[in-house]
Short mmCIF file of C-alpha atoms in Angstrom, two decimals:
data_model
loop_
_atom_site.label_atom_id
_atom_site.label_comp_id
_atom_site.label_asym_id
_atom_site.label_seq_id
_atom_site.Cartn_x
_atom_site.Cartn_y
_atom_site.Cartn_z
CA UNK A 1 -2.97 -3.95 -1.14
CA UNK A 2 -0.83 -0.91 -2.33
CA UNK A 3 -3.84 1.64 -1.07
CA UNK A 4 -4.51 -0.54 2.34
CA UNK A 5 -0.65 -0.60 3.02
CA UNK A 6 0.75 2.51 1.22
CA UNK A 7 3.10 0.25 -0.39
CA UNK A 8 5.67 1.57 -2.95
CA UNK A 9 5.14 -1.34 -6.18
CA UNK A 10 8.67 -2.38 -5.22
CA UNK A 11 8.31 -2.98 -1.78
CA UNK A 12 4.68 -5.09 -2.42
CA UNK A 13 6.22 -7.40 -5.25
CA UNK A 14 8.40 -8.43 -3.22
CA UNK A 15 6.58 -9.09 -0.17
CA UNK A 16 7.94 -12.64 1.56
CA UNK A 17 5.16 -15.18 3.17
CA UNK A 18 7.64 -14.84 6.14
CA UNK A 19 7.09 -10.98 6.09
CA UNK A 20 3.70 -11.53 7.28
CA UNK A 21 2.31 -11.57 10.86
CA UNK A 22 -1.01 -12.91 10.74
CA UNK A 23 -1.54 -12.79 14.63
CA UNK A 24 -0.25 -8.82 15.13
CA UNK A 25 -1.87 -8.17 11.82
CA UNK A 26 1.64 -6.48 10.29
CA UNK A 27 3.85 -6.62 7.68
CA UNK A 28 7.71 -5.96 7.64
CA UNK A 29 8.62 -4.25 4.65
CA UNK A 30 12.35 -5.06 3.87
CA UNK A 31 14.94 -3.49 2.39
CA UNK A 32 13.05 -0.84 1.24
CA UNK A 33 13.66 2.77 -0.03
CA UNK A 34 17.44 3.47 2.19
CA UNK A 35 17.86 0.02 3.22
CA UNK A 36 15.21 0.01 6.10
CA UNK A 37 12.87 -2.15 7.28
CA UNK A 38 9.78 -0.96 8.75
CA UNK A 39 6.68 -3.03 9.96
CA UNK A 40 3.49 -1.32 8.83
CA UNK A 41 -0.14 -1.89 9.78
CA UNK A 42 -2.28 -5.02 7.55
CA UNK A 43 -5.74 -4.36 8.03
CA UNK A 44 -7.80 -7.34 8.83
CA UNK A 45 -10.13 -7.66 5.69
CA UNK A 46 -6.78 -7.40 3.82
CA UNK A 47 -5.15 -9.79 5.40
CA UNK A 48 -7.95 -12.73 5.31
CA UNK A 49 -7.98 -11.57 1.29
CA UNK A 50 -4.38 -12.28 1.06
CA UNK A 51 -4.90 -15.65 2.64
CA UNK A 52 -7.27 -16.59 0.04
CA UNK A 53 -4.76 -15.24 -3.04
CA UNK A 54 -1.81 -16.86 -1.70
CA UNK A 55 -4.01 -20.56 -1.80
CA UNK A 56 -4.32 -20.09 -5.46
CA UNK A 57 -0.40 -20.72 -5.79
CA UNK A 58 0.94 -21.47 -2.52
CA UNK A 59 4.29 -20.45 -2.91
CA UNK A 60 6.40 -21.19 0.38
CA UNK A 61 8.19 -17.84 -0.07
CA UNK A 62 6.63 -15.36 -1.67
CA UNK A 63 3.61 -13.47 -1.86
CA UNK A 64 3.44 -12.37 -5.76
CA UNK A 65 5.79 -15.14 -7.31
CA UNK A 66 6.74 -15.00 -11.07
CA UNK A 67 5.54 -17.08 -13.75
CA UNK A 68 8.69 -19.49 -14.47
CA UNK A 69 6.72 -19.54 -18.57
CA UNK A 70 4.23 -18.33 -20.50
CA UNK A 71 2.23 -21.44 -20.96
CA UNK A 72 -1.22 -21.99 -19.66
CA UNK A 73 0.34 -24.41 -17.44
CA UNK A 74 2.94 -22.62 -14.79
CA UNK A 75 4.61 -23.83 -11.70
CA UNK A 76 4.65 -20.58 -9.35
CA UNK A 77 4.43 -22.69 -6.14
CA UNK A 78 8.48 -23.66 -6.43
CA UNK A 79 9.78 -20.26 -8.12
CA UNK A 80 12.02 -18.13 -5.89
CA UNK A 81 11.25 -14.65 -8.17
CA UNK A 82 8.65 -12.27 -7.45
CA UNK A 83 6.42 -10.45 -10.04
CA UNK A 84 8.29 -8.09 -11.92
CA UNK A 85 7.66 -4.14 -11.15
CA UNK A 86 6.50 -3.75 -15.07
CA UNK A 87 3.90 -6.90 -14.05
CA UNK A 88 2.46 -5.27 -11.29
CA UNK A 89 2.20 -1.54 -13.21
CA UNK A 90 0.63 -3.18 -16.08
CA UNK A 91 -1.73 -5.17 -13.76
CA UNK A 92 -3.00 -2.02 -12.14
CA UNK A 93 -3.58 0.00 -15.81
CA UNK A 94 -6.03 -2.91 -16.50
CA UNK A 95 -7.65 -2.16 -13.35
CA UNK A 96 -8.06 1.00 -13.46
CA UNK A 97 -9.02 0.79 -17.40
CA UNK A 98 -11.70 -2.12 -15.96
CA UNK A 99 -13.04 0.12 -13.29
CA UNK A 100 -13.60 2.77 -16.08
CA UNK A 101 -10.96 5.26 -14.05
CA UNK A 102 -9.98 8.48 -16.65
CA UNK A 103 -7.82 9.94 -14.66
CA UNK A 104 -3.95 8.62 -14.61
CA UNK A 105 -3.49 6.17 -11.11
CA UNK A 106 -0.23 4.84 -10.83
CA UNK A 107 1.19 2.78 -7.55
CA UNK A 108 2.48 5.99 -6.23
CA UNK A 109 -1.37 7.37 -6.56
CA UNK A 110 -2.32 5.01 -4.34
CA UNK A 111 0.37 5.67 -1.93
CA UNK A 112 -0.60 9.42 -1.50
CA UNK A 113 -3.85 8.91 -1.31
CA UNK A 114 -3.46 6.59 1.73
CA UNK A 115 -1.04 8.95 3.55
CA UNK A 116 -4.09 12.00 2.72
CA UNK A 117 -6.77 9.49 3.68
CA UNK A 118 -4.89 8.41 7.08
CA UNK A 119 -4.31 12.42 7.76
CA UNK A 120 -8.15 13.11 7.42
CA UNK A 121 -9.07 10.65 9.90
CA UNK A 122 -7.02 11.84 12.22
CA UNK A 123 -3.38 10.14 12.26
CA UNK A 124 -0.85 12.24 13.88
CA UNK A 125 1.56 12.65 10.95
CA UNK A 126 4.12 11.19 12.76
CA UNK A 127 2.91 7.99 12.59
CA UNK A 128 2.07 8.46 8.44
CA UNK A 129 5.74 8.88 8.03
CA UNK A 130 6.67 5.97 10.11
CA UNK A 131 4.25 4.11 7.93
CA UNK A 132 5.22 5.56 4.90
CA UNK A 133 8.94 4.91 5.61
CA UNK A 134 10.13 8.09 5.52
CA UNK A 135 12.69 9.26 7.13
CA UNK A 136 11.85 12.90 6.46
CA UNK A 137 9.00 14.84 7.57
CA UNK A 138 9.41 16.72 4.86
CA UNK A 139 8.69 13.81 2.20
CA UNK A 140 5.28 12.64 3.66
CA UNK A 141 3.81 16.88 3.97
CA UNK A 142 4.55 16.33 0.35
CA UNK A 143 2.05 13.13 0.28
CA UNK A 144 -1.10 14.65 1.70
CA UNK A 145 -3.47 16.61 -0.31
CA UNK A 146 -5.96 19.01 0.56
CA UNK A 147 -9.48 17.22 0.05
CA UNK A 148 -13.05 19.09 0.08
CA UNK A 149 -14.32 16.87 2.55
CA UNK A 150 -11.03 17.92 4.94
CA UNK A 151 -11.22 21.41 3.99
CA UNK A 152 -14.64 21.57 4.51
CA UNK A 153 -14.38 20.07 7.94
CA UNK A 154 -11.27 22.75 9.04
CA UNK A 155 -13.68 25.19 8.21
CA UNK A 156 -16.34 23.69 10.68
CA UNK A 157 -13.94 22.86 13.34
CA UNK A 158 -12.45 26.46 12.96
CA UNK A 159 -16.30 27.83 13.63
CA UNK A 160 -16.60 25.85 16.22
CA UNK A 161 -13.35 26.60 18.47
CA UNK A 162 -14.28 30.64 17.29
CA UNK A 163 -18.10 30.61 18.54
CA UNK A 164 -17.71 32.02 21.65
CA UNK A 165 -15.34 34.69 20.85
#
C-alpha cells in the first residue's frame, strides 16, 4: 500500500475506513506532513485487496487498528488506535528480510520509488507532487531517481527527435 499510494508510514497507519472512496477509487490523506489533506489515487487491485484485509478485523474506523493486548486472543474490531509507526517499520523489515531483499528499504524507499516509477511512465511532475503532498517542487525533484531503463529511453527518444538533422 505504501509503494501503490506513495504513502509516508505515518500517513498509512493512520488511514480511517471513512478516508476511503471505494466508488472514485481515492483516498484522503489527513492531516498529513503541514496539516494538509490531499486525496491521492487507490489503484483498483489495491483497493479490492484492502477490502479483503479490513474483513479480517472489521474495525468501523480504522484501517490498521492496534492490538488492545498481546494475547492470542485480541479485540481490534472496537479499538479506536491505529498501528503504531514502530509496528508498521518492523512489519516491513520482515518483509523485506522474507522476500530475501539485501539492500536497506524503508517506508520512505517505497515512497521514492513510486514518485521515480510515476515520472518514467510519463506523469507530468506536477501531478507527482500533488500526489506526493508536497508543497514544493523542489522536494519531489529530490524523489525521482535516474533509472537505466529511463536513461536508456532519453537516449532513444533524443535519437529519435535528432534523426533528421
Amino acid at each position: 500500500m505504501a509503494y501503490q499510494c506513495g504513502l509516508r508510514v505515518s500517513e498509512a497507519v493512520k488511514i480511517k475506513i471513512a478516508d476511503i472512496d471505494g466508488e472514485l477509487k481515492t483516498i484522503t490523506i489527513r492531516n498529513s506532513k503541514g496539516n494538509k489533506d490531499r486525496a491521492i489515487p487507490l489503484p483498483a487491485n489495491l483497493y479490492f485487496q484492502l477490502r479483503e484485509y479490513w474483513k479480517t478485523h472489521r474495525n468501523i474506523r480504522l484501517l490498521f487498528p492496534k492490538r488492545k493486548s498481546k494475547s492470542k486472543k485480541f479485540d481490534r474490531k472496537n479499538t479506536t488506535e491505529h498501528i503504531p509507526i514502530r509496528t508498521a517499520q518492523q512489519v516491513m523489515n520482515l518483509a523485506t528480510k522474507d522476500a530475501g531483499i539485501l539492500k536497506k528499504a524503508t517506508f520512505h524507499t517505497l515512497r521514492h520509488s513510486y514518485a521515480t516509477h510515476l515520472l518514467e511512465a510519463g506523469l507530468n511532475i506536477k501531478t507527482i507532487q500533488q500526489f506526493l503532498g508536497h508543497s514544493n517542487l523542489r522536494s519531489t525533484i529530490i524523489y525521482l531517481h535516474l533509472t537505466n531503463a529511463s536513461e536508456k529511453r532519453s537516449v532513444e527518444i533524443l535519437n529519435e527527435l535528432m534523426e533528421d538533422f
